[in-house]
Amino acid sequence: MEQPINSLGFAKSPADTRVVVAMSGGVDSSVVAAKLHEEGYDVVGVTLQLYDHGAALAKKGACCAGRDIHDARRVAEEMGFPHYVLDYENKFQEAVIDEFADSYLAGATPVPCIRCNERVKFKDLLETARDLDADCMATGHYIQRMVGDSGPELHSAGDPTKDQSYFLFSTTKEQLDYLRFPLGHHTSKEQTRALAAKYGLSVADKPDSQDICFVPNGNYAAVIEKLRPGAAEPGDIVDVDGNVLGQHRGVIHYTIGQRRGLGIGGLADPLYVVRLDVDKKHVIVGSKDLLATRKVPLREINWLGDDGLLAGGERTIAVKVRSTKPPIDAILRPISDTEAEVELLVAEEGVSPGQACVFYDPDGTRVLGGGWIWRGY
């Protein structure tokens, strides 16, 4: 008699299915581990130490800081499954933090959480899960994995307010075959917290982390100055015609679209940061309409569609150019297997190099991939 498919998609009993759960110490991944353990799976919890959580860069309550490692270990003890802490500090420094600092110094606005998923969690940690003879790796991300006619597909979460697809666009088809996201179908975070309470988890009421794990209180400039001493060189604030309007204390203190804190008051109309010129040490400001962008050049594209990126040619899709806004209509024009231009049907303000542009099926929830915005027109 053929063994029925279990909830993780394997034709064997949960007890014979080993799953490594990436545990950050927060409520989401803790619930995933507890839920799978209760269902009878052979659960192994793994938490990454990504940096020295006693150092000045760390922040109490941030992802993977010392408190979170303690919380993840405590959940594993409460539920009765093994838990390991892996020192990925050097990998994280090389693959995420160094690029974050260099990107900021180059005038970009990087998204280190995507690089962490791409280069550490879904690469090195995933390989560790395979070394542990796990059948799959599960995380607490709010995104859905569905099996279509051509294999596993990535879809946005059931709860649009918690959807994390923007941060997972670079997940490859091979990785997606191995990954599981048990919370992706949940329609609210309250459902997750209710499960945490049901399982009696000590983290049931733990607040969500809002900041990048190694950036205390969202102060990017302070982190860059610590990582790259002397990087914040002063320069001129200029208008689009090159007229000097004031001085700044370092390009790293500014981002595209910024209005407040420019220190050039007394002007008739409000001005926004429209461009950063690192070579000249210029912060270029202008009127709000100059922030509007329709053409977005991309590179390092990860394509998750059924046919190849080039094979499909020009096509209509929906895109996110920032994580906090819903997808908008656009036209995708491939240039190579990893490069393309996206034309937004309605101009978007504040599109910045270093950010991601994520592709969606315009008629559904499927994530078709995405790429990195690399320069402005």
Short mmCIF file of C-alpha atoms in Angstrom, two decimals:
data_model
loop_
_atom_site.label_atom_id
_atom_site.label_comp_id
_atom_site.label_asym_id
_atom_site.label_seq_id
_atom_site.Cartn_x
_atom_site.Cartn_y
_atom_site.Cartn_z
CA MET A 1 0.00 0.00 0.00
CA GLU A 2 1.39 3.36 -1.01
CA GLN A 3 2.38 5.71 1.85
CA PRO A 4 0.25 8.90 1.87
CA ILE A 5 1.97 12.26 1.32
CA ASN A 6 2.66 14.04 4.62
CA SER A 7 2.13 17.77 5.24
CA LEU A 8 5.66 18.59 4.03
CA GLY A 9 5.16 16.73 0.76
CA PHE A 10 6.99 13.46 1.41
CA ALA A 11 5.61 9.95 0.93
CA LYS A 12 6.57 8.73 4.39
CA SER A 13 5.53 9.22 7.97
CA PRO A 14 6.43 12.46 9.79
CA ALA A 15 8.56 10.43 12.20
CA ASP A 16 10.71 9.31 9.26
CA THR A 17 10.98 12.87 7.89
CA ARG A 18 13.80 14.98 9.28
CA VAL A 19 13.35 18.74 8.99
CA VAL A 20 15.88 21.38 10.00
CA VAL A 21 14.09 24.50 11.25
CA ALA A 22 15.98 27.79 10.98
CA MET A 23 15.20 29.36 14.36
CA SER A 24 15.84 33.08 14.80
CA GLY A 25 14.50 33.17 18.35
CA GLY A 26 11.33 34.98 17.30
CA VAL A 27 7.75 33.81 17.52
CA ASP A 28 7.39 32.82 13.85
CA SER A 29 10.22 30.30 13.55
CA SER A 30 9.52 29.04 17.08
CA VAL A 31 5.93 28.24 16.10
CA VAL A 32 7.12 26.44 12.97
CA ALA A 33 9.45 24.25 15.03
CA ALA A 34 6.82 23.56 17.70
CA LYS A 35 4.10 22.82 15.14
CA LEU A 36 6.23 20.35 13.18
CA HIS A 37 7.43 18.71 16.38
CA GLU A 38 3.84 18.28 17.57
CA GLU A 39 2.94 16.73 14.20
CA GLY A 40 5.58 14.09 14.84
CA TYR A 41 8.39 15.23 12.55
CA ASP A 42 12.05 14.62 13.39
CA VAL A 43 12.80 18.29 14.09
CA VAL A 44 16.31 19.74 14.46
CA GLY A 45 16.48 23.41 15.40
CA VAL A 46 19.40 25.51 14.16
CA THR A 47 20.19 29.10 15.12
CA LEU A 48 22.89 31.17 13.48
CA GLN A 49 25.23 33.42 15.40
CA LEU A 50 25.82 36.02 12.73
CA TYR A 51 28.03 38.43 14.63
CA ASP A 52 29.52 38.98 18.08
CA HIS A 53 26.38 39.80 20.01
CA GLY A 54 28.46 41.41 22.73
CA ALA A 55 29.88 43.97 20.32
CA ALA A 56 28.71 47.53 19.93
CA LEU A 57 26.97 46.81 16.65
CA ALA A 58 24.53 44.39 18.22
CA LYS A 59 21.15 45.46 19.54
CA LYS A 60 19.09 43.81 22.21
CA GLY A 61 16.01 42.30 20.65
CA ALA A 62 17.42 42.29 17.11
CA CYS A 63 17.41 39.14 15.00
CA CYS A 64 20.09 36.64 15.97
CA ALA A 65 21.46 38.73 18.85
CA GLY A 66 22.39 37.00 22.12
CA ARG A 67 18.89 37.17 23.56
CA ASP A 68 17.43 35.52 20.47
CA ILE A 69 19.86 32.62 20.62
CA HIS A 70 18.82 32.08 24.23
CA ASP A 71 15.13 32.22 23.29
CA ALA A 72 15.53 29.71 20.45
CA ARG A 73 17.41 27.30 22.70
CA ARG A 74 14.73 27.65 25.38
CA VAL A 75 11.92 26.83 22.93
CA ALA A 76 13.78 23.69 21.82
CA GLU A 77 14.22 22.64 25.45
CA GLU A 78 10.55 23.29 26.21
CA MET A 79 9.42 21.19 23.25
CA GLY A 80 12.08 18.50 23.56
CA PHE A 81 13.92 18.52 20.23
CA PRO A 82 17.66 19.05 19.56
CA HIS A 83 18.99 22.54 18.91
CA TYR A 84 22.32 23.76 17.62
CA VAL A 85 23.96 27.18 17.41
CA LEU A 86 26.25 27.62 14.40
CA ASP A 87 28.93 30.30 14.25
CA TYR A 88 28.47 31.99 10.87
CA GLU A 89 30.06 35.25 11.96
CA ASN A 90 32.81 35.28 9.34
CA LYS A 91 30.44 34.24 6.53
CA PHE A 92 27.97 36.95 7.52
CA GLN A 93 30.71 39.61 7.69
CA GLU A 94 32.03 38.74 4.24
CA ALA A 95 28.75 38.04 2.45
CA VAL A 96 26.48 40.68 3.98
CA ILE A 97 27.99 43.34 6.25
CA ASP A 98 30.98 44.26 4.07
CA GLU A 99 28.82 44.64 0.96
CA PHE A 100 26.29 46.66 2.95
CA ALA A 101 29.01 49.13 3.97
CA ASP A 102 30.56 49.33 0.50
CA SER A 103 27.16 49.83 -1.16
CA TYR A 104 26.29 52.70 1.12
CA LEU A 105 29.66 54.30 0.47
CA ALA A 106 28.93 54.02 -3.26
CA GLY A 107 25.69 55.97 -2.84
CA ALA A 108 23.33 52.98 -3.01
CA THR A 109 20.62 51.92 -0.56
CA PRO A 110 21.26 48.19 0.02
CA VAL A 111 18.86 45.58 1.41
CA PRO A 112 21.09 43.30 3.53
CA CYS A 113 18.22 41.02 4.59
CA ILE A 114 17.90 39.78 0.99
CA ARG A 115 21.63 39.11 0.75
CA CYS A 116 21.51 37.26 4.08
CA ASN A 117 18.76 34.97 2.83
CA GLU A 118 20.53 34.48 -0.49
CA ARG A 119 24.10 34.02 0.66
CA VAL A 120 23.87 32.64 4.19
CA LYS A 121 20.52 31.17 5.21
CA PHE A 122 19.50 29.62 1.89
CA LYS A 123 23.03 28.71 0.88
CA ASP A 124 25.35 27.80 3.74
CA LEU A 125 22.62 26.89 6.24
CA LEU A 126 20.75 24.92 3.62
CA GLU A 127 23.90 22.92 2.88
CA THR A 128 24.30 22.29 6.61
CA ALA A 129 20.73 20.95 6.67
CA ARG A 130 21.65 18.54 3.87
CA ASP A 131 24.74 17.48 5.85
CA LEU A 132 22.41 16.66 8.74
CA ASP A 133 20.50 14.32 6.39
CA ALA A 134 17.40 16.49 6.59
CA ASP A 135 14.68 15.94 4.01
CA CYS A 136 13.97 19.68 3.93
CA MET A 137 14.56 22.97 5.73
CA ALA A 138 11.68 25.02 7.15
CA THR A 139 11.63 28.70 8.08
CA GLY A 140 9.16 31.11 9.65
CA HIS A 141 8.95 33.37 6.60
CA TYR A 142 5.55 34.58 5.46
CA ILE A 143 5.61 33.32 1.90
CA GLN A 144 3.97 30.35 0.20
CA ARG A 145 5.51 27.43 -1.65
CA MET A 146 3.09 25.77 -4.05
CA VAL A 147 3.68 22.90 -6.47
CA GLY A 148 2.68 23.74 -10.03
CA ASP A 149 2.85 21.86 -13.32
CA SER A 150 6.56 22.62 -13.67
CA GLY A 151 7.53 22.10 -10.03
CA PRO A 152 7.64 24.22 -6.87
CA GLU A 153 6.53 27.85 -7.19
CA LEU A 154 6.96 30.83 -4.88
CA HIS A 155 3.80 32.78 -3.99
CA SER A 156 3.15 35.79 -1.79
CA ALA A 157 1.80 35.15 1.71
CA GLY A 158 -1.82 34.70 2.64
CA ASP A 159 -1.56 37.82 4.82
CA PRO A 160 -0.50 40.72 2.53
CA THR A 161 0.53 42.83 5.55
CA LYS A 162 3.11 40.19 6.58
CA ASP A 163 4.20 39.10 3.09
CA GLN A 164 7.99 38.68 2.85
CA SER A 165 8.26 37.78 -0.83
CA TYR A 166 10.21 40.98 -1.55
CA PHE A 167 13.03 39.67 0.64
CA LEU A 168 13.05 36.18 -0.89
CA PHE A 169 13.00 36.89 -4.64
CA SER A 170 16.54 35.54 -5.08
CA THR A 171 15.56 32.06 -3.87
CA THR A 172 16.56 29.67 -6.65
CA LYS A 173 14.43 26.86 -8.06
CA GLU A 174 16.83 24.30 -6.56
CA GLN A 175 16.59 25.92 -3.12
CA LEU A 176 12.81 26.15 -3.41
CA ASP A 177 12.65 22.41 -4.00
CA TYR A 178 14.21 21.90 -0.54
CA LEU A 179 12.55 24.71 1.43
CA ARG A 180 9.23 24.73 3.28
CA PHE A 181 7.30 27.74 4.69
CA PRO A 182 4.60 26.41 7.04
CA LEU A 183 3.28 29.87 8.01
CA GLY A 184 2.83 31.23 4.49
CA HIS A 185 -0.86 30.41 4.26
CA HIS A 186 -1.78 32.10 7.55
CA THR A 187 -4.16 35.01 7.12
CA SER A 188 -2.87 36.98 10.11
CA LYS A 189 0.00 37.24 12.59
CA GLU A 190 -2.59 36.74 15.33
CA GLN A 191 -2.99 33.14 14.12
CA THR A 192 0.70 32.56 14.70
CA ARG A 193 0.68 34.10 18.16
CA ALA A 194 -2.39 32.01 19.05
CA LEU A 195 -0.44 28.88 18.12
CA ALA A 196 2.53 30.06 20.22
CA ALA A 197 0.20 30.45 23.19
CA LYS A 198 -1.36 27.03 22.49
CA TYR A 199 2.08 25.41 22.55
CA GLY A 200 2.98 27.35 25.72
CA LEU A 201 6.03 28.95 24.12
CA SER A 202 7.95 31.50 26.16
CA VAL A 203 8.21 33.76 23.09
CA ALA A 204 4.45 33.94 22.47
CA ASP A 205 4.29 37.67 23.29
CA LYS A 206 7.75 38.60 22.04
CA PRO A 207 7.53 41.71 19.79
CA ASP A 208 8.59 41.52 16.16
CA SER A 209 12.02 42.87 15.29
CA GLN A 210 11.76 45.99 13.14
CA ASP A 211 15.39 46.79 12.40
CA ILE A 212 18.17 45.21 10.37
CA CYS A 213 19.84 42.92 12.90
CA PHE A 214 23.23 44.66 12.94
CA VAL A 215 21.90 48.23 12.68
CA PRO A 216 20.90 49.57 16.11
CA ASN A 217 17.79 51.77 16.00
CA GLY A 218 17.97 52.08 12.22
CA ASN A 219 21.06 54.31 12.40
CA TYR A 220 22.81 53.18 9.21
CA ALA A 221 25.34 56.01 9.17
CA ALA A 222 26.66 55.15 12.64
CA VAL A 223 27.24 51.53 11.57
CA ILE A 224 29.03 52.60 8.37
CA GLU A 225 31.29 54.96 10.30
CA LYS A 226 32.18 52.14 12.67
CA LEU A 227 32.84 49.68 9.82
CA ARG A 228 34.66 52.18 7.61
CA PRO A 229 36.27 54.84 9.85
CA GLY A 230 36.64 58.20 8.12
CA ALA A 231 34.12 57.32 5.44
CA ALA A 232 31.76 60.19 6.25
CA GLU A 233 33.56 62.99 4.43
CA PRO A 234 31.77 66.36 4.27
CA GLY A 235 30.76 67.96 0.98
CA ASP A 236 28.28 70.24 -0.75
CA ILE A 237 24.52 70.06 -1.06
CA VAL A 238 23.78 71.26 -4.59
CA ASP A 239 20.75 71.71 -6.80
CA VAL A 240 20.38 69.96 -10.15
CA ASP A 241 22.22 72.84 -11.85
CA GLY A 242 25.21 72.50 -9.54
CA ASN A 243 24.52 75.57 -7.39
CA VAL A 244 25.77 75.10 -3.83
CA LEU A 245 22.93 75.39 -1.31
CA GLY A 246 24.69 74.17 1.80
CA GLN A 247 27.08 71.62 3.26
CA HIS A 248 26.61 68.07 4.48
CA ARG A 249 28.61 65.90 6.86
CA GLY A 250 28.83 62.84 4.63
CA VAL A 251 26.88 61.30 1.75
CA ILE A 252 26.21 58.21 3.89
CA HIS A 253 23.79 60.27 6.00
CA TYR A 254 21.37 60.71 3.06
CA THR A 255 19.05 58.54 1.01
CA ILE A 256 17.11 59.12 -2.23
CA GLY A 257 13.77 60.78 -1.48
CA GLN A 258 14.88 62.26 1.86
CA ARG A 259 13.36 65.63 2.71
CA ARG A 260 13.97 66.20 6.40
CA GLY A 261 17.31 67.01 7.96
CA LEU A 262 18.89 68.67 4.94
CA GLY A 263 19.71 71.85 6.82
CA ILE A 264 18.87 74.16 3.93
CA GLY A 265 15.70 75.83 5.17
CA GLY A 266 14.37 79.19 4.07
CA LEU A 267 13.65 78.12 0.49
CA ALA A 268 10.24 78.69 -1.09
CA ASP A 269 9.61 75.07 -2.12
CA PRO A 270 10.51 71.85 -0.30
CA LEU A 271 13.53 70.03 -1.68
CA TYR A 272 14.27 66.31 -1.74
CA VAL A 273 17.43 64.27 -2.24
CA VAL A 274 17.19 63.20 -5.90
CA ARG A 275 20.69 61.83 -6.44
CA LEU A 276 23.95 61.11 -4.64
CA ASP A 277 27.30 61.75 -6.35
CA VAL A 278 29.88 59.94 -4.26
CA ASP A 279 32.86 60.91 -6.41
CA LYS A 280 32.14 64.63 -6.07
CA LYS A 281 30.81 64.23 -2.52
CA HIS A 282 27.60 65.94 -3.66
CA VAL A 283 24.11 65.50 -2.26
CA ILE A 284 21.90 66.67 -5.15
CA VAL A 285 18.47 68.05 -4.26
CA GLY A 286 15.47 69.08 -6.32
CA SER A 287 11.70 69.26 -6.48
CA LYS A 288 9.53 66.23 -5.73
CA ASP A 289 8.67 65.64 -9.39
CA LEU A 290 12.34 64.82 -10.08
CA LEU A 291 11.97 61.72 -7.90
CA ALA A 292 9.48 60.17 -10.32
CA THR A 293 10.94 57.23 -12.26
CA ARG A 294 9.43 55.01 -14.93
CA LYS A 295 12.42 53.12 -16.33
CA VAL A 296 14.29 50.87 -13.92
CA PRO A 297 17.48 49.05 -15.04
CA LEU A 298 18.15 45.71 -13.36
CA ARG A 299 20.97 43.20 -13.09
CA GLU A 300 21.63 39.96 -11.15
CA ILE A 301 18.13 38.81 -12.07
CA ASN A 302 16.85 35.56 -10.57
CA TRP A 303 14.06 34.23 -12.79
CA LEU A 304 11.49 31.81 -11.35
CA GLY A 305 9.05 31.65 -14.27
CA ASP A 306 8.35 28.40 -16.11
CA ASP A 307 10.05 29.50 -19.34
CA GLY A 308 13.38 31.29 -19.53
CA LEU A 309 13.64 35.04 -19.01
CA LEU A 310 14.72 35.61 -22.60
CA ALA A 311 12.39 32.96 -24.02
CA GLY A 312 9.32 34.86 -22.88
CA GLY A 313 10.48 38.14 -24.39
CA GLU A 314 8.78 41.37 -23.41
CA ARG A 315 5.88 40.77 -21.06
CA THR A 316 3.47 42.52 -18.70
CA ILE A 317 4.08 41.83 -15.02
CA ALA A 318 3.54 43.47 -11.64
CA VAL A 319 6.54 44.67 -9.61
CA LYS A 320 7.50 45.91 -6.19
CA VAL A 321 10.32 48.46 -6.07
CA ARG A 322 10.12 48.67 -2.27
CA SER A 323 8.96 46.18 0.32
CA THR A 324 6.25 48.32 1.90
CA LYS A 325 4.11 48.99 -1.18
CA PRO A 326 1.80 46.67 -3.15
CA PRO A 327 2.85 45.49 -6.63
CA ILE A 328 2.26 47.90 -9.52
CA ASP A 329 1.84 47.23 -13.25
CA ALA A 330 4.97 47.22 -15.40
CA ILE A 331 6.54 45.94 -18.60
CA LEU A 332 9.57 43.65 -18.36
CA ARG A 333 12.08 43.89 -21.22
CA PRO A 334 14.84 41.25 -20.93
CA ILE A 335 18.34 42.16 -22.12
CA SER A 336 20.16 38.96 -21.12
CA ASP A 337 19.59 36.02 -18.78
CA THR A 338 20.46 38.27 -15.83
CA GLU A 339 19.70 41.82 -17.05
CA ALA A 340 16.52 43.65 -17.98
CA GLU A 341 14.74 46.98 -18.03
CA VAL A 342 11.44 47.43 -16.24
CA GLU A 343 9.11 50.20 -17.37
CA LEU A 344 6.60 51.24 -14.73
CA LEU A 345 3.21 52.13 -16.19
CA VAL A 346 2.82 54.74 -13.47
CA ALA A 347 5.94 56.60 -12.32
CA GLU A 348 7.21 55.74 -8.84
CA GLU A 349 9.05 58.13 -6.53
CA GLY A 350 12.35 57.41 -4.85
CA VAL A 351 13.51 54.38 -6.85
CA SER A 352 17.06 53.89 -5.61
CA PRO A 353 20.13 51.93 -6.75
CA GLY A 354 20.83 49.05 -4.38
CA GLN A 355 17.16 48.26 -3.85
CA ALA A 356 15.40 45.23 -5.30
CA CYS A 357 12.71 45.10 -7.96
CA VAL A 358 10.59 41.98 -7.49
CA PHE A 359 8.40 40.46 -10.23
CA TYR A 360 4.88 39.07 -9.75
CA ASP A 361 2.28 37.43 -11.95
CA PRO A 362 -0.12 40.31 -12.71
CA ASP A 363 -3.11 37.97 -12.41
CA GLY A 364 -2.17 36.06 -9.27
CA THR A 365 0.15 35.69 -6.32
CA ARG A 366 3.12 33.96 -7.95
CA VAL A 367 6.60 35.45 -7.53
CA LEU A 368 8.38 35.37 -10.89
CA GLY A 369 11.77 36.47 -9.55
CA GLY A 370 13.44 39.85 -9.44
CA GLY A 371 16.67 41.78 -9.77
CA TRP A 372 18.78 44.57 -8.33
CA ILE A 373 18.35 48.21 -9.32
CA TRP A 374 21.80 49.34 -10.29
CA ARG A 375 21.68 52.91 -11.54
CA GLY A 376 19.19 55.67 -12.33
CA TYR A 377 18.53 57.27 -15.67
#
